[in-house]
């Protein structure tokens, strides 16, 4: 298969990552409106989860665009493992 065969999957990952980033921005705005800090605030844990999941989705999108297959992304030694995903 050619890398272009995964364009739709990569686009889905990217679109979903954008949704997570936009949700994080909304949460951040709520913290700012309440004059609450985000660093070191346990109430901000969902904010960090949104940002980290968006980053993971962006990385998967990039890997798909560089020829990694969706099946390879699901392998146990690759999932949530940047070293495994890169080589």
mmCIF file of N, CA, C and O in Angstrom, residues 57-86:
data_model
loop_
_atom_site.group_PDB
_atom_site.id
_atom_site.type_symbol
_atom_site.label_atom_id
_atom_site.label_comp_id
_atom_site.label_asym_id
_atom_site.label_seq_id
_atom_site.Cartn_x
_atom_site.Cartn_y
_atom_site.Cartn_z
ATOM 1 N N UNK A 57 -2.435 12.313 18.803
ATOM 2 C CA UNK A 57 -3.154 12.209 17.526
ATOM 3 C C UNK A 57 -2.395 12.890 16.396
ATOM 4 O O UNK A 57 -2.345 12.383 15.273
ATOM 5 N N UNK A 58 -1.794 14.052 16.678
ATOM 6 C CA UNK A 58 -0.975 14.731 15.660
ATOM 7 C C UNK A 58 0.222 13.861 15.262
ATOM 8 O O UNK A 58 0.584 13.785 14.084
ATOM 9 N N UNK A 59 0.848 13.207 16.232
ATOM 10 C CA UNK A 59 1.980 12.334 15.922
ATOM 11 C C UNK A 59 1.548 11.136 15.077
ATOM 12 O O UNK A 59 2.232 10.759 14.122
ATOM 13 N N UNK A 60 0.412 10.544 15.409
ATOM 14 C CA UNK A 60 -0.100 9.425 14.608
ATOM 15 C C UNK A 60 -0.388 9.884 13.182
ATOM 16 O O UNK A 60 -0.098 9.167 12.223
ATOM 17 N N UNK A 61 -0.954 11.069 13.046
ATOM 18 C CA UNK A 61 -1.222 11.626 11.721
ATOM 19 C C UNK A 61 0.075 11.754 10.930
ATOM 20 O O UNK A 61 0.148 11.353 9.768
ATOM 21 N N UNK A 62 1.104 12.300 11.570
ATOM 22 C CA UNK A 62 2.390 12.466 10.895
ATOM 23 C C UNK A 62 2.993 11.127 10.496
ATOM 24 O O UNK A 62 3.525 10.983 9.392
ATOM 25 N N UNK A 63 2.901 10.132 11.375
ATOM 26 C CA UNK A 63 3.435 8.811 11.059
ATOM 27 C C UNK A 63 2.693 8.180 9.883
ATOM 28 O O UNK A 63 3.309 7.563 9.011
ATOM 29 N N UNK A 64 1.378 8.338 9.856
ATOM 30 C CA UNK A 64 0.602 7.795 8.742
ATOM 31 C C UNK A 64 0.998 8.451 7.427
ATOM 32 O O UNK A 64 1.101 7.788 6.402
ATOM 33 N N UNK A 65 1.247 9.743 7.472
ATOM 34 C CA UNK A 65 1.630 10.460 6.254
ATOM 35 C C UNK A 65 3.028 10.070 5.783
ATOM 36 O O UNK A 65 3.392 10.330 4.646
ATOM 37 N N UNK A 66 3.804 9.443 6.666
ATOM 38 C CA UNK A 66 5.153 9.016 6.308
ATOM 39 C C UNK A 66 5.235 7.518 6.047
ATOM 40 O O UNK A 66 6.313 6.949 6.003
ATOM 41 N N UNK A 67 4.062 6.887 5.889
ATOM 42 C CA UNK A 67 4.064 5.495 5.462
ATOM 43 C C UNK A 67 3.773 4.454 6.511
ATOM 44 O O UNK A 67 3.681 3.268 6.189
ATOM 45 N N UNK A 68 3.636 4.836 7.769
ATOM 46 C CA UNK A 68 3.263 3.871 8.792
ATOM 47 C C UNK A 68 1.830 3.432 8.536
ATOM 48 O O UNK A 68 0.989 4.250 8.170
ATOM 49 N N UNK A 69 1.547 2.169 8.719
ATOM 50 C CA UNK A 69 0.183 1.685 8.491
ATOM 51 C C UNK A 69 -0.634 1.798 9.777
ATOM 52 O O UNK A 69 -0.065 1.790 10.876
ATOM 53 N N UNK A 70 -1.953 1.867 9.653
ATOM 54 C CA UNK A 70 -2.791 1.877 10.859
ATOM 55 C C UNK A 70 -2.557 0.640 11.728
ATOM 56 O O UNK A 70 -2.557 0.742 12.957
ATOM 57 N N UNK A 71 -2.329 -0.510 11.112
ATOM 58 C CA UNK A 71 -2.046 -1.724 11.886
ATOM 59 C C UNK A 71 -0.746 -1.594 12.673
ATOM 60 O O UNK A 71 -0.643 -2.068 13.803
ATOM 61 N N UNK A 72 0.259 -0.960 12.075
ATOM 62 C CA UNK A 72 1.526 -0.754 12.782
ATOM 63 C C UNK A 72 1.332 0.156 13.988
ATOM 64 O O UNK A 72 1.961 -0.050 15.034
ATOM 65 N N UNK A 73 0.476 1.160 13.869
ATOM 66 C CA UNK A 73 0.213 2.058 14.992
ATOM 67 C C UNK A 73 -0.464 1.345 16.155
ATOM 68 O O UNK A 73 -0.346 1.774 17.293
ATOM 69 N N UNK A 74 -1.145 0.254 15.865
ATOM 70 C CA UNK A 74 -1.871 -0.483 16.905
ATOM 71 C C UNK A 74 -1.041 -1.567 17.571
ATOM 72 O O UNK A 74 -1.485 -2.173 18.553
ATOM 73 N N UNK A 75 0.158 -1.829 17.046
ATOM 74 C CA UNK A 75 1.010 -2.876 17.639
ATOM 75 C C UNK A 75 1.341 -2.518 19.092
ATOM 76 O O UNK A 75 1.569 -1.356 19.427
ATOM 77 N N UNK A 76 1.418 -3.521 19.940
ATOM 78 C CA UNK A 76 1.655 -3.311 21.372
ATOM 79 C C UNK A 76 2.955 -2.551 21.632
ATOM 80 O O UNK A 76 3.013 -1.687 22.504
ATOM 81 N N UNK A 77 4.020 -2.869 20.870
ATOM 82 C CA UNK A 77 5.313 -2.236 21.110
ATOM 83 C C UNK A 77 5.394 -0.819 20.556
ATOM 84 O O UNK A 77 6.395 -0.131 20.737
ATOM 85 N N UNK A 78 4.353 -0.359 19.872
ATOM 86 C CA UNK A 78 4.343 0.980 19.283
ATOM 87 C C UNK A 78 3.369 1.908 20.018
ATOM 88 O O UNK A 78 3.667 3.079 20.232
ATOM 89 N N UNK A 79 2.218 1.386 20.396
ATOM 90 C CA UNK A 79 1.206 2.228 21.030
ATOM 91 C C UNK A 79 1.795 2.948 22.236
ATOM 92 O O UNK A 79 2.426 2.345 23.086
ATOM 93 N N UNK A 80 1.618 4.236 22.288
ATOM 94 C CA UNK A 80 2.083 5.079 23.395
ATOM 95 C C UNK A 80 3.588 4.942 23.639
ATOM 96 O O UNK A 80 4.071 5.044 24.762
ATOM 97 N N UNK A 81 4.345 4.697 22.570
ATOM 98 C CA UNK A 81 5.794 4.508 22.688
ATOM 99 C C UNK A 81 6.464 5.207 21.524
ATOM 100 O O UNK A 81 6.510 4.678 20.410
ATOM 101 N N UNK A 82 7.013 6.389 21.763
ATOM 102 C CA UNK A 82 7.632 7.154 20.676
ATOM 103 C C UNK A 82 8.842 6.441 20.088
ATOM 104 O O UNK A 82 9.062 6.485 18.889
ATOM 105 N N UNK A 83 9.615 5.766 20.908
ATOM 106 C CA UNK A 83 10.778 5.039 20.384
ATOM 107 C C UNK A 83 10.337 3.907 19.470
ATOM 108 O O UNK A 83 10.904 3.690 18.419
ATOM 109 N N UNK A 84 9.300 3.193 19.883
ATOM 110 C CA UNK A 84 8.796 2.096 19.063
ATOM 111 C C UNK A 84 8.180 2.596 17.761
ATOM 112 O O UNK A 84 8.275 1.952 16.734
ATOM 113 N N UNK A 85 7.557 3.742 17.817
ATOM 114 C CA UNK A 85 6.907 4.297 16.620
ATOM 115 C C UNK A 85 7.898 4.839 15.620
ATOM 116 O O UNK A 85 7.643 4.854 14.424
ATOM 117 N N UNK A 86 9.055 5.275 16.091
ATOM 118 C CA UNK A 86 10.020 5.923 15.194
ATOM 119 C C UNK A 86 10.944 4.944 14.489
ATOM 120 O O UNK A 86 11.680 5.332 13.606
#
